[in-house]
Coordinates of C-alpha atoms in Angstrom, one line a residue:
Chain A
M189 CA 8.4 95.2 -29.1
K190 CA 11.2 96.7 -30.3
S191 CA 11.4 99.9 -32.0
E192 CA 13.6 100.4 -34.8
K193 CA 17.3 102.3 -34.2
L194 CA 16.7 105.8 -36.2
L195 CA 20.3 107.0 -35.3
S196 CA 23.3 105.5 -33.9
V197 CA 26.3 107.4 -32.1
Q198 CA 29.4 104.8 -32.0
N199 CA 32.2 106.1 -30.5
L200 CA 32.3 109.8 -31.1
K201 CA 35.0 111.5 -29.8
T202 CA 34.9 115.4 -30.4
H203 CA 38.2 116.7 -29.4
F204 CA 39.4 120.6 -29.8
S205 CA 42.8 122.1 -29.8
V206 CA 43.2 125.0 -27.9
G207 CA 46.9 126.4 -27.6
N208 CA 49.1 123.4 -27.5
S209 CA 46.9 121.7 -25.3
I210 CA 43.4 119.3 -26.5
V211 CA 40.1 119.8 -24.9
K212 CA 38.5 116.1 -24.5
A213 CA 34.9 117.5 -24.5
V214 CA 33.2 114.3 -25.8
D215 CA 35.3 111.4 -25.2
G216 CA 33.8 107.9 -26.8
V217 CA 30.3 108.4 -26.6
S218 CA 28.0 105.6 -28.0
F219 CA 23.8 105.7 -28.2
D220 CA 21.1 104.7 -30.7
L221 CA 18.1 106.6 -30.4
E222 CA 14.8 104.8 -31.1
S223 CA 12.3 106.0 -33.2
G224 CA 9.7 107.7 -31.7
K225 CA 11.2 108.2 -28.4
T226 CA 13.4 110.8 -26.4
F227 CA 16.3 110.1 -25.4
A228 CA 17.5 112.2 -22.7
I229 CA 21.1 113.3 -21.9
V230 CA 22.1 114.6 -18.5
G231 CA 25.0 116.3 -16.6
E232 CA 27.1 119.2 -14.9
S233 CA 28.2 121.9 -17.3
G234 CA 31.3 120.7 -18.8
S235 CA 30.0 117.4 -19.2
G236 CA 30.0 117.4 -23.0
K237 CA 25.9 117.3 -23.8
S238 CA 25.6 120.3 -25.9
I239 CA 29.3 119.1 -28.0
T240 CA 27.5 115.4 -28.2
A241 CA 24.4 117.3 -30.0
L242 CA 26.5 119.9 -31.4
S243 CA 28.4 117.1 -33.1
I244 CA 25.7 115.4 -34.5
M245 CA 24.1 118.7 -36.4
G246 CA 27.5 119.0 -37.7
L247 CA 28.0 122.5 -35.9
L248 CA 31.3 122.6 -34.4
P249 CA 34.0 125.1 -34.5
N250 CA 36.8 124.8 -36.7
N251 CA 39.3 124.2 -34.3
L252 CA 38.7 119.8 -34.3
S253 CA 42.0 118.1 -34.0
S254 CA 42.4 115.2 -36.3
T255 CA 41.8 112.0 -34.3
D256 CA 39.5 108.7 -35.4
R257 CA 36.1 110.8 -34.4
G258 CA 34.0 107.7 -33.8
K259 CA 30.6 107.4 -36.4
I260 CA 26.9 108.7 -36.3
I261 CA 25.2 106.7 -38.5
F262 CA 21.7 108.0 -39.5
N263 CA 19.7 106.6 -42.8
N264 CA 22.7 104.5 -43.9
Q265 CA 25.2 107.3 -43.9
D266 CA 28.0 108.8 -41.7
L267 CA 27.1 112.1 -40.8
I268 CA 30.6 112.3 -39.3
N269 CA 32.6 112.6 -43.1
L270 CA 29.5 113.9 -44.7
E271 CA 30.1 117.4 -46.8
E272 CA 28.9 120.5 -45.9
K273 CA 26.6 120.5 -48.7
E274 CA 25.0 117.2 -48.2
M275 CA 24.7 117.9 -44.3
R276 CA 23.0 121.0 -45.2
K277 CA 20.3 119.1 -46.6
I278 CA 19.7 117.3 -43.6
R279 CA 19.9 119.8 -40.8
G280 CA 17.0 121.8 -39.9
N281 CA 15.5 119.5 -42.4
S282 CA 15.3 116.0 -41.2
I283 CA 17.4 117.0 -37.7
S284 CA 16.7 119.7 -36.6
M285 CA 17.1 121.7 -32.7
I286 CA 16.0 124.2 -30.4
F287 CA 18.2 126.2 -28.2
Q288 CA 18.3 127.5 -24.3
E289 CA 17.5 130.7 -24.8
P290 CA 14.8 131.7 -27.7
M291 CA 15.5 135.3 -27.0
T292 CA 19.2 134.9 -28.6
S293 CA 18.5 132.2 -31.3
L294 CA 15.4 134.4 -32.9
N295 CA 17.0 136.8 -35.4
P296 CA 15.8 140.1 -33.4
V297 CA 15.8 142.2 -36.7
Y298 CA 13.3 139.7 -38.6
D299 CA 9.6 139.0 -38.1
L300 CA 8.2 135.6 -37.6
S301 CA 7.2 135.0 -41.1
F302 CA 10.6 135.7 -42.2
Q303 CA 12.3 133.4 -40.3
I304 CA 9.8 130.5 -40.1
S305 CA 9.1 130.7 -43.9
E306 CA 13.2 130.6 -45.0
V307 CA 13.5 127.2 -43.7
I308 CA 10.3 126.0 -45.3
M309 CA 11.4 127.7 -48.8
L310 CA 14.9 126.4 -48.4
H311 CA 14.1 122.9 -48.0
Q312 CA 10.8 122.2 -49.5
N313 CA 10.6 124.1 -52.6
K314 CA 7.4 126.3 -51.5
N315 CA 7.2 129.7 -53.0
K316 CA 6.9 132.5 -50.4
K317 CA 2.4 132.6 -50.2
D318 CA 2.4 128.7 -49.6
A319 CA 5.3 129.1 -46.8
R320 CA 4.1 131.8 -45.2
K321 CA 1.1 129.8 -45.1
I322 CA 2.6 126.5 -43.3
A323 CA 4.2 128.8 -41.3
I324 CA 1.1 130.0 -39.6
E325 CA -0.3 126.9 -39.7
M326 CA 3.1 125.4 -37.3
L327 CA 2.3 128.9 -35.0
D328 CA -1.6 127.2 -34.4
L329 CA 0.3 123.8 -34.1
V330 CA 2.0 125.2 -30.9
G331 CA -0.7 126.9 -29.6
I332 CA 0.3 130.1 -30.0
P333 CA -3.0 132.4 -30.3
E334 CA -3.8 134.0 -33.5
P335 CA -1.6 133.1 -35.9
Q336 CA -2.4 134.8 -38.4
K337 CA -1.9 138.3 -36.7
R338 CA 1.2 136.8 -34.6
I339 CA 2.9 135.7 -37.4
D340 CA 4.0 139.2 -38.2
S341 CA 5.4 139.9 -34.6
F342 CA 8.8 140.2 -33.7
P343 CA 10.5 137.9 -31.7
H344 CA 11.0 141.1 -28.6
E345 CA 7.6 141.1 -28.6
L346 CA 6.5 137.9 -27.6
S347 CA 7.2 136.5 -23.8
G348 CA 9.8 134.0 -22.7
G349 CA 7.2 130.8 -23.3
M350 CA 5.9 132.1 -27.1
R351 CA 9.2 132.7 -28.2
Q352 CA 10.2 129.1 -27.4
R353 CA 7.2 127.7 -28.9
A354 CA 8.2 129.7 -32.4
M355 CA 11.1 128.1 -32.2
I356 CA 9.6 124.6 -31.9
A357 CA 7.5 125.6 -34.7
M358 CA 10.4 126.9 -36.8
A359 CA 12.2 123.3 -36.0
L360 CA 9.3 121.3 -36.7
S361 CA 8.2 123.5 -39.9
C362 CA 10.1 120.5 -42.2
N363 CA 8.7 117.3 -40.3
P364 CA 11.8 116.5 -39.0
K365 CA 12.8 112.8 -37.8
I366 CA 14.5 113.9 -35.2
L367 CA 14.4 117.1 -32.9
I368 CA 17.6 117.9 -30.5
A369 CA 16.3 120.1 -27.9
D370 CA 19.4 121.6 -26.2
E371 CA 18.0 122.9 -22.2
P372 CA 15.0 123.8 -23.8
T373 CA 13.1 124.8 -20.7
T374 CA 16.1 126.3 -18.4
A375 CA 15.5 129.7 -19.0
L376 CA 11.9 129.5 -18.5
D377 CA 9.8 129.9 -15.1
V378 CA 8.5 126.6 -14.4
T379 CA 4.6 127.3 -14.9
I380 CA 5.8 128.2 -18.3
Q381 CA 8.4 125.1 -18.4
A382 CA 5.2 123.1 -17.3
Q383 CA 3.3 124.4 -20.6
I384 CA 6.3 123.5 -22.9
I385 CA 7.0 120.3 -21.8
E386 CA 3.2 119.3 -22.3
L387 CA 3.9 120.6 -25.6
M388 CA 6.4 118.5 -26.7
K389 CA 4.9 115.5 -25.4
E390 CA 1.8 115.9 -27.6
L391 CA 3.6 117.2 -30.6
Q392 CA 5.8 114.1 -30.6
K393 CA 2.4 111.6 -30.0
K394 CA 1.0 113.6 -32.9
L395 CA 4.2 113.9 -35.2
G396 CA 5.7 111.0 -34.4
M397 CA 9.5 112.4 -34.3
S398 CA 12.3 111.2 -31.7
I399 CA 13.9 113.6 -29.2
I400 CA 17.2 114.0 -28.1
F401 CA 16.4 116.1 -25.0
I402 CA 19.5 117.7 -22.9
T403 CA 19.0 118.8 -19.8
H404 CA 21.0 119.1 -16.2
D405 CA 17.6 118.6 -14.1
L406 CA 16.6 115.3 -13.8
G407 CA 12.7 116.4 -12.7
V408 CA 12.4 117.2 -16.1
V409 CA 14.0 113.7 -17.0
S410 CA 11.5 111.9 -15.4
E411 CA 9.0 113.9 -16.9
I412 CA 9.9 113.6 -20.4
S413 CA 12.0 111.1 -21.4
D414 CA 11.8 107.2 -22.1
H415 CA 15.8 106.5 -22.0
V416 CA 18.5 108.3 -20.1
M417 CA 22.1 108.8 -20.6
V418 CA 24.3 110.3 -17.9
M419 CA 27.6 112.2 -18.9
Y420 CA 30.4 113.3 -16.6
L421 CA 33.5 114.7 -18.5
G422 CA 33.2 113.6 -22.1
N423 CA 32.4 109.9 -21.2
V424 CA 28.9 108.1 -20.6
M425 CA 28.5 107.2 -17.2
E426 CA 25.4 105.1 -17.6
I427 CA 22.7 104.4 -20.0
A428 CA 18.7 102.9 -19.2
E429 CA 15.4 103.0 -19.4
T430 CA 14.0 106.0 -16.9
N431 CA 12.5 104.2 -14.5
E432 CA 15.1 101.7 -14.4
L433 CA 17.7 104.5 -14.0
F434 CA 15.7 106.1 -11.1
S435 CA 14.4 103.0 -9.2
N436 CA 18.2 101.4 -9.6
P437 CA 21.0 103.7 -10.4
L438 CA 24.4 101.9 -10.6
H439 CA 26.9 104.0 -11.4
S440 CA 27.6 106.3 -8.1
Y441 CA 27.3 109.7 -10.0
T442 CA 24.1 109.0 -11.1
K443 CA 22.7 107.7 -7.1
S444 CA 24.9 111.2 -6.0
L445 CA 22.7 112.9 -8.5
I446 CA 19.4 111.6 -7.6
D447 CA 20.2 112.0 -4.1
I448 CA 21.2 115.7 -4.4
A449 CA 18.3 116.8 -6.4
P450 CA 16.3 118.9 -4.3
Q451 CA 13.0 117.2 -3.7
I452 CA 9.7 118.7 -2.5
T453 CA 8.8 117.1 0.1
E454 CA 6.6 117.2 3.4
E455 CA 9.4 117.1 6.1
K456 CA 12.7 118.9 5.2
R457 CA 15.6 117.1 3.8
K458 CA 18.9 117.3 5.1
I459 CA 21.2 118.4 2.4
R460 CA 23.3 115.7 1.0
L461 CA 26.6 116.5 -1.0
L462 CA 29.1 115.9 -3.7
K463 CA 32.3 116.9 -3.2
G464 CA 34.6 118.9 -5.1
E465 CA 33.6 120.1 -9.2
I466 CA 34.1 118.8 -12.2
P467 CA 37.6 118.8 -13.3
S468 CA 39.0 120.4 -16.3
P469 CA 38.6 118.4 -19.7
I470 CA 42.4 119.4 -20.6
D471 CA 43.8 117.3 -17.8
P472 CA 41.4 114.8 -17.1
P473 CA 42.0 112.4 -14.6
S474 CA 43.6 109.3 -15.2
G475 CA 41.8 106.1 -15.5
C476 CA 38.3 106.7 -14.3
V477 CA 37.0 110.4 -15.0
F478 CA 34.7 110.2 -12.1
R479 CA 37.6 109.5 -9.5
T480 CA 38.6 112.3 -7.9
R481 CA 34.6 112.8 -6.7
C482 CA 34.0 109.3 -6.2
P483 CA 32.4 108.7 -2.7
N484 CA 34.1 105.1 -2.3
P485 CA 36.8 104.5 -4.5
T486 CA 38.8 101.5 -5.0
H487 CA 42.7 101.1 -4.1
E488 CA 43.0 100.5 -8.2
C489 CA 40.9 103.3 -8.6
K490 CA 42.6 105.9 -6.3
N491 CA 45.9 105.2 -8.2
G492 CA 44.1 106.2 -11.7
I493 CA 45.0 102.5 -13.3
S494 CA 41.4 101.4 -13.6
T495 CA 39.9 101.3 -17.4
M496 CA 36.5 102.6 -18.3
G497 CA 34.0 101.2 -20.5
L498 CA 30.1 100.3 -20.9
I499 CA 29.0 97.2 -19.6
E500 CA 25.3 95.7 -19.2
P501 CA 24.7 94.1 -16.9
K502 CA 21.1 94.0 -17.3
P503 CA 19.8 94.0 -20.7
G504 CA 18.8 97.6 -21.7
H505 CA 21.1 99.0 -18.8
F506 CA 24.7 99.9 -19.6
V507 CA 27.1 101.2 -17.1
D508 CA 31.0 102.2 -17.0
Q509 CA 32.5 99.3 -15.6
C510 CA 34.8 100.9 -13.3
C511 CA 32.3 102.3 -11.2
Y512 CA 30.0 99.0 -10.9
E513 CA 32.8 96.6 -9.7
C514 CA 33.9 99.2 -7.2
H515 CA 30.4 99.4 -5.5
Chain B
M93 CA 13.7 142.1 13.6
I94 CA 12.1 142.8 10.3
E95 CA 9.1 143.9 10.2
I96 CA 7.3 145.5 6.5
R97 CA 3.6 147.0 6.9
N98 CA 2.3 147.7 3.3
L99 CA 5.1 148.5 1.2
K100 CA 4.9 149.5 -2.4
K101 CA 6.6 150.2 -5.0
Y102 CA 5.8 151.9 -8.0
F103 CA 8.4 152.8 -10.9
P104 CA 7.2 155.6 -13.1
I105 CA 7.1 155.1 -17.2
K106 CA 8.0 158.2 -18.4
G107 CA 8.5 159.4 -21.8
G108 CA 7.2 160.9 -25.1
F109 CA 6.7 165.1 -25.0
F110 CA 8.2 167.1 -22.0
N111 CA 9.2 163.5 -20.4
K112 CA 6.0 163.0 -19.1
Q113 CA 4.7 160.5 -16.8
Y114 CA 2.3 158.0 -18.7
G115 CA 1.9 155.4 -16.3
E116 CA 3.5 153.0 -13.3
V117 CA 5.2 149.7 -13.0
K118 CA 3.5 148.1 -9.8
A119 CA 5.7 146.2 -9.3
V120 CA 5.0 145.6 -5.2
E121 CA 1.8 145.9 -3.9
N122 CA 1.0 146.4 0.2
V123 CA 3.2 143.7 1.1
S124 CA 3.2 142.9 5.2
F125 CA 5.4 140.6 6.8
K126 CA 7.4 140.1 9.7
I127 CA 11.0 138.2 9.7
P128 CA 11.8 136.9 13.0
E129 CA 15.2 137.1 14.2
G130 CA 17.5 133.9 13.3
E131 CA 15.0 132.6 10.7
I132 CA 15.5 132.1 6.7
L133 CA 12.0 133.5 4.9
G134 CA 12.0 131.7 1.1
L135 CA 10.5 134.4 -1.1
V136 CA 9.1 131.8 -4.3
G137 CA 7.8 133.1 -7.2
E138 CA 7.7 133.9 -11.3
S139 CA 9.7 136.2 -12.9
G140 CA 7.9 139.6 -12.7
S141 CA 6.7 139.0 -9.6
G142 CA 8.6 141.3 -7.9
K143 CA 10.5 139.3 -5.3
T144 CA 14.0 141.4 -6.1
T145 CA 12.3 144.6 -5.9
L146 CA 10.8 144.0 -2.8
G147 CA 14.3 142.6 -1.4
R148 CA 15.9 145.8 -2.6
S149 CA 13.4 148.3 -1.3
I150 CA 13.8 146.4 1.8
I151 CA 16.7 148.0 2.8
R152 CA 16.0 150.9 0.8
L153 CA 18.5 149.8 -2.3
I154 CA 15.6 150.8 -3.8
E155 CA 13.4 153.8 -2.5
P156 CA 10.0 152.6 -1.4
S157 CA 7.0 154.1 -2.7
N158 CA 4.9 153.7 0.3
G159 CA 4.6 151.7 3.5
K160 CA 7.3 151.4 6.6
I161 CA 9.8 149.4 7.3
F162 CA 11.1 148.2 10.9
Y163 CA 14.2 147.2 11.6
N164 CA 14.4 146.5 15.7
N165 CA 11.4 148.9 15.9
K166 CA 13.4 151.7 14.2
N167 CA 11.3 152.5 11.4
I168 CA 14.0 152.8 8.7
I169 CA 12.1 154.7 6.2
K170 CA 12.5 157.7 8.4
F171 CA 16.2 157.3 8.3
K172 CA 18.8 160.3 6.9
E173 CA 21.4 159.0 4.4
K174 CA 23.8 159.2 7.1
E175 CA 22.1 157.0 9.5
M176 CA 20.9 154.7 6.5
R177 CA 25.1 154.3 6.1
E178 CA 25.9 153.2 9.1
L179 CA 22.7 150.4 9.1
R180 CA 24.5 149.6 5.9
K181 CA 26.3 147.4 7.9
D182 CA 24.1 145.2 8.9
F183 CA 22.1 144.4 5.9
Q184 CA 24.0 142.6 2.8
I185 CA 23.4 140.6 -0.3
I186 CA 24.5 137.5 -2.2
F187 CA 23.8 137.9 -6.0
Q188 CA 22.2 135.7 -8.5
D189 CA 25.5 135.6 -10.9
P190 CA 28.5 135.6 -9.6
F191 CA 30.0 136.5 -13.1
A192 CA 28.4 139.5 -12.7
S193 CA 28.5 140.5 -9.3
L194 CA 32.3 140.2 -8.9
D195 CA 34.7 143.4 -10.0
P196 CA 36.8 141.5 -12.5
R197 CA 39.5 143.9 -12.0
K198 CA 40.0 143.4 -8.3
K199 CA 41.6 140.8 -6.5
V200 CA 39.4 138.9 -4.3
F201 CA 41.3 140.3 -1.4
D202 CA 40.4 143.8 -2.3
I203 CA 36.8 142.9 -3.4
I204 CA 35.9 141.5 0.1
S205 CA 38.1 144.2 2.0
Q206 CA 36.1 147.1 0.3
G207 CA 33.5 146.9 3.2
L208 CA 36.2 146.7 6.1
K209 CA 37.9 149.6 4.6
I210 CA 34.6 151.9 4.4
H211 CA 32.8 151.0 7.3
T212 CA 35.5 150.0 10.2
K213 CA 38.6 151.7 11.0
M214 CA 40.4 148.8 11.5
N215 CA 44.4 148.4 10.4
K216 CA 45.9 146.8 7.8
E217 CA 46.5 143.6 9.8
E218 CA 43.6 143.5 11.1
I219 CA 41.5 143.4 8.0
Y220 CA 44.0 141.0 6.8
E221 CA 43.3 138.7 9.2
K222 CA 39.7 139.2 9.3
V223 CA 39.5 138.5 5.9
K224 CA 41.5 135.5 6.3
T225 CA 39.0 133.9 8.8
I226 CA 36.2 135.0 6.2
I227 CA 37.8 133.5 3.4
N228 CA 38.2 130.2 5.3
D229 CA 34.9 129.9 7.3
V230 CA 33.3 129.9 3.1
G231 CA 36.1 127.2 2.1
L232 CA 38.4 128.4 0.4
Q233 CA 42.0 129.1 1.3
E234 CA 44.6 132.3 1.8
E235 CA 46.1 131.7 -1.4
H236 CA 43.4 132.7 -3.3
L237 CA 42.9 136.1 -1.9
K238 CA 45.8 137.3 -4.4
R239 CA 44.0 135.6 -7.5
Y240 CA 41.0 137.8 -9.6
P241 CA 37.6 136.4 -10.0
H242 CA 38.2 134.7 -13.7
E243 CA 40.3 132.0 -12.2
F244 CA 37.4 130.6 -10.0
S245 CA 34.3 128.5 -11.1
G246 CA 31.2 129.5 -10.3
G247 CA 30.8 127.8 -7.2
Q248 CA 34.0 129.0 -5.9
R249 CA 32.9 132.9 -7.1
Q250 CA 29.3 132.4 -5.3
R251 CA 31.7 131.6 -2.1
I252 CA 34.0 135.0 -2.7
G253 CA 30.5 136.9 -3.1
I254 CA 29.4 135.1 0.4
A255 CA 32.8 136.0 2.2
R256 CA 32.5 139.5 0.7
A257 CA 28.4 139.5 2.3
L258 CA 29.9 138.4 5.4
V259 CA 32.9 140.2 6.3
L260 CA 31.1 143.4 8.0
D261 CA 29.4 140.9 10.5
P262 CA 25.8 141.8 9.3
K263 CA 22.9 140.8 11.0
F264 CA 20.5 140.3 7.9
I265 CA 21.0 138.6 5.0
I266 CA 18.7 138.8 1.2
A267 CA 20.0 136.0 -0.5
D268 CA 18.8 136.9 -3.8
E269 CA 18.6 133.8 -5.9
P270 CA 22.4 132.5 -4.8
V271 CA 22.5 129.0 -6.3
S272 CA 20.0 129.1 -9.5
A273 CA 22.8 129.9 -11.6
L274 CA 25.2 127.0 -10.2
D275 CA 25.0 123.1 -11.1
V276 CA 23.1 120.7 -8.7
T277 CA 25.8 118.9 -7.1
I278 CA 27.6 122.4 -6.5
Q279 CA 24.1 124.4 -5.4
A280 CA 24.1 121.6 -2.5
Q281 CA 27.0 122.7 -1.5
I282 CA 26.4 126.2 -1.0
L283 CA 23.2 125.8 0.4
N284 CA 25.1 124.0 2.8
L285 CA 27.6 126.4 3.4
I286 CA 24.9 129.1 3.8
L287 CA 22.8 126.8 6.7
E288 CA 26.5 126.5 8.5
L289 CA 27.1 130.2 8.3
K290 CA 24.2 130.8 9.2
E291 CA 24.7 129.3 12.2
K292 CA 27.9 130.6 13.4
Y293 CA 27.4 134.5 12.4
S294 CA 23.6 134.2 13.8
L295 CA 21.9 135.6 10.5
T296 CA 18.6 136.1 9.3
I297 CA 17.9 135.2 5.5
L298 CA 15.3 136.8 3.0
F299 CA 15.9 133.7 0.5
I300 CA 14.8 134.5 -2.5
S301 CA 14.2 131.8 -5.3
H302 CA 12.0 130.5 -7.9
D303 CA 12.8 127.0 -7.4
L304 CA 10.0 125.6 -5.0
S305 CA 12.4 122.8 -4.2
V306 CA 15.4 124.8 -3.2
I307 CA 13.2 126.4 -0.9
N308 CA 11.7 123.5 0.3
Q309 CA 15.5 122.5 1.8
I310 CA 16.6 125.7 3.2
A311 CA 13.7 127.9 4.3
D312 CA 11.4 127.9 7.8
R313 CA 8.7 129.9 6.4
V314 CA 8.2 130.8 2.8
M315 CA 6.1 133.7 1.2
V316 CA 4.5 132.9 -2.1
M317 CA 4.3 136.5 -4.6
Y318 CA 2.7 136.8 -7.6
L319 CA 2.5 140.3 -10.1
G320 CA 3.6 142.4 -6.8
H321 CA 1.1 140.6 -4.7
M322 CA 1.8 138.2 -1.3
V323 CA -0.8 135.1 -2.1
E324 CA 0.5 132.7 0.8
I325 CA 3.0 132.6 3.5
A326 CA 3.2 129.8 6.0
S327 CA 5.7 127.7 7.5
T328 CA 7.4 125.7 5.2
K329 CA 6.0 122.4 6.3
K330 CA 2.2 123.5 6.1
L331 CA 2.9 125.4 2.7
F332 CA 4.5 122.4 1.3
S333 CA 1.9 119.7 2.7
N334 CA -1.2 122.1 2.7
P335 CA -1.2 124.8 -0.1
R336 CA -4.2 126.7 -0.2
H337 CA -3.4 129.2 -3.3
P338 CA -4.5 128.0 -6.4
Y339 CA -1.1 129.5 -8.1
T340 CA 0.9 127.8 -4.9
R341 CA -0.7 124.5 -5.4
S342 CA 0.2 125.0 -9.1
L343 CA 3.9 126.2 -8.5
I344 CA 4.3 122.9 -6.4
E345 CA 2.7 120.1 -8.5
T346 CA 4.6 121.8 -11.6
A347 CA 7.9 121.5 -10.1
P348 CA 9.5 118.8 -12.0
Q349 CA 10.2 115.8 -9.5
I350 CA 12.0 112.8 -10.0
F351 CA 9.9 110.6 -7.7
R352 CA 6.4 111.7 -8.3
K353 CA 3.8 110.0 -7.0
D354 CA 0.8 111.8 -8.4
K355 CA 1.6 112.5 -12.0
K356 CA -1.6 114.5 -12.5
K357 CA -1.5 118.2 -11.9
I358 CA -2.9 122.0 -12.7
I359 CA -0.7 123.8 -15.8
L360 CA -1.7 127.5 -15.5
K361 CA -2.2 129.0 -18.8
G362 CA -1.1 131.8 -20.0
D363 CA 1.4 134.0 -19.3
I364 CA 2.0 136.3 -15.9
P365 CA 0.4 139.4 -16.9
S366 CA 2.2 143.0 -17.5
P367 CA 2.5 144.9 -13.7
I368 CA 2.0 147.8 -15.8
N369 CA -1.8 147.4 -16.4
P370 CA -2.4 144.6 -13.8
P371 CA -6.3 142.6 -13.9
S372 CA -8.1 144.4 -11.9
G373 CA -9.8 142.7 -9.0
C374 CA -7.8 139.7 -8.1
V375 CA -4.5 139.7 -9.8
F376 CA -4.4 135.7 -10.3
R377 CA -7.7 135.7 -12.2
T378 CA -6.6 135.3 -15.4
R379 CA -4.8 132.4 -14.7
C380 CA -7.0 130.7 -12.2
P381 CA -8.2 127.1 -13.0
N382 CA -11.4 128.0 -11.3
P383 CA -12.5 131.3 -10.6
S384 CA -15.9 132.4 -9.4
H385 CA -18.3 134.5 -11.2
D386 CA -16.9 137.8 -9.2
C387 CA -13.6 136.7 -9.6
K388 CA -14.0 136.8 -13.4
H389 CA -15.6 140.2 -13.8
G390 CA -12.7 141.5 -11.0
N391 CA -15.0 142.6 -8.6
I392 CA -13.2 141.1 -5.4
E393 CA -10.4 143.3 -3.3
M394 CA -7.5 141.0 -2.1
G395 CA -6.0 140.8 1.5
L396 CA -4.8 138.1 3.4
I397 CA -6.7 136.2 5.9
E398 CA -5.5 133.7 8.1
V399 CA -7.0 130.1 7.6
S400 CA -5.2 128.5 10.1
P401 CA -2.8 130.0 12.8
E402 CA 0.3 131.6 11.2
H403 CA -0.6 130.1 7.3
W404 CA -2.4 132.8 5.7
V405 CA -3.6 133.3 2.0
D406 CA -5.4 135.6 -0.3
Q407 CA -9.1 135.8 0.1
C408 CA -10.1 135.9 -3.0
C409 CA -8.6 132.4 -3.8
V410 CA -9.1 130.6 -0.4
N411 CA -13.0 131.2 -1.5
C412 CA -13.0 130.4 -4.9
N413 CA -11.8 127.2 -4.9

């Protein structure tokens, strides 16, 4: 059974001009999102995960440098070239987003009723009364107890977990096809994180939306996603089905990430290391961007003359050619 | 080396007419434990469980409300300010956020050397030599001493924070979530560094973290806190292979893992209650997956019992489950 492609990102390049230099935050990312599935993007800070998401949402600052930016195909439209007026109809409606810090992404001076109804009135032509009714249903759906009462609460009256639930309610209130979740559980305690992950899975089953789930935590990836993309310094290192990626990682960066991830074992484990830090995107290494931290670079790679690019050694499992050949 | 007996910390809540006290935040409630020399004791719990307050109370950065703290068999609660200042050399903290804990207007050398200037009578050359050795020990170079904190990455800043803590040759370190703000590859580097330095400087460490998998890698023994109470303490091996408290069990089962054999898990309902008005009886009863009749009604006294050698669990939850 082949699922339908809902969103296709093709050679996405998001470069910013900062002073005299160009920051290549996202440099040639391609992937497909299938409908009803969860696609995880993992990587360290500075790898371009969030900028990829913001590029899809069209929420970029205006110091973009004018290069060929690639394509983002959704509903037979290329979102890259869409006018702001058109984009506004999609954003928050068929593609919506939730963020890491529920305290800063909710408006502290408005109650939930106002904030959730606003989205519904804007996109669905409902009056205030109906919008409030839908908002209450949404709060109920995301498991907030006593939604009729809670709807009039302000963000500061809710706990972190409840705030993230309210954010999810707001994002889902227009029945989006795609929900982009940017580190939605990172600021939460593990017990609350488990609740939110469980909730997102349940809602996906009920409403059938696709999720792009951004995280730095491979453990969370294995709990929630169907496919994973590993990013490093604006580039894609590897894309595969979640089980395949963990049982058979092909890229040396993915291997290191899996190796390093702290795990609960009965025996104390030796801490494994990946040396160095992620380089600056203003002046990335030539050739393969990972070569400065690669545990086992070839001669060509060290000298920065290898070329990057995804290859598909197994059906559905993509890996950067440089590191596939090194190992 | 360190022994804590019945430590309590209540913060008063004041306000209203004449700034009257009308309540208390019960941050730490009757905590007792020992840390032998050379041990890394891991302290886990959710936010609001009292981990940081406990850590700071131990070295009297926060004055405890009640209880005894023995350091090398002396009760330091009774120490006057002057004696305490002498002792401060032996106690150091490594903080969570390397962006907030370094003074942005001081050069790295000034940040690290400040303790030496206050606590020792070293001359300039001696101070410089000492700082130079330390900065090499934490994996940075001499040239970094002339720079300002904003010129460094998160991992490097945390190394500077560690250098500052070590410069006075302390005996006891409180590491308060030292790797929580770091990426996983950097986190591994810093954990490794802490283990290396622990051997080199023969340190005793209280390692505070909310992340059980980090604790699992670094600690010799683990103590679990919930709402100001200690609910379980045991060696790392025992705690992870045979957790007895339902809270510990749930923390272990819900920690996201790449390779989990058993996908079944207890997900706790609800949030941690407010420490202003904690549940009566067992504080965990509002989230307990399986409370007994007595427990539900809050008629149960909390208190640790020893279920196997050196493995202590709160009595209430051992009996419930």
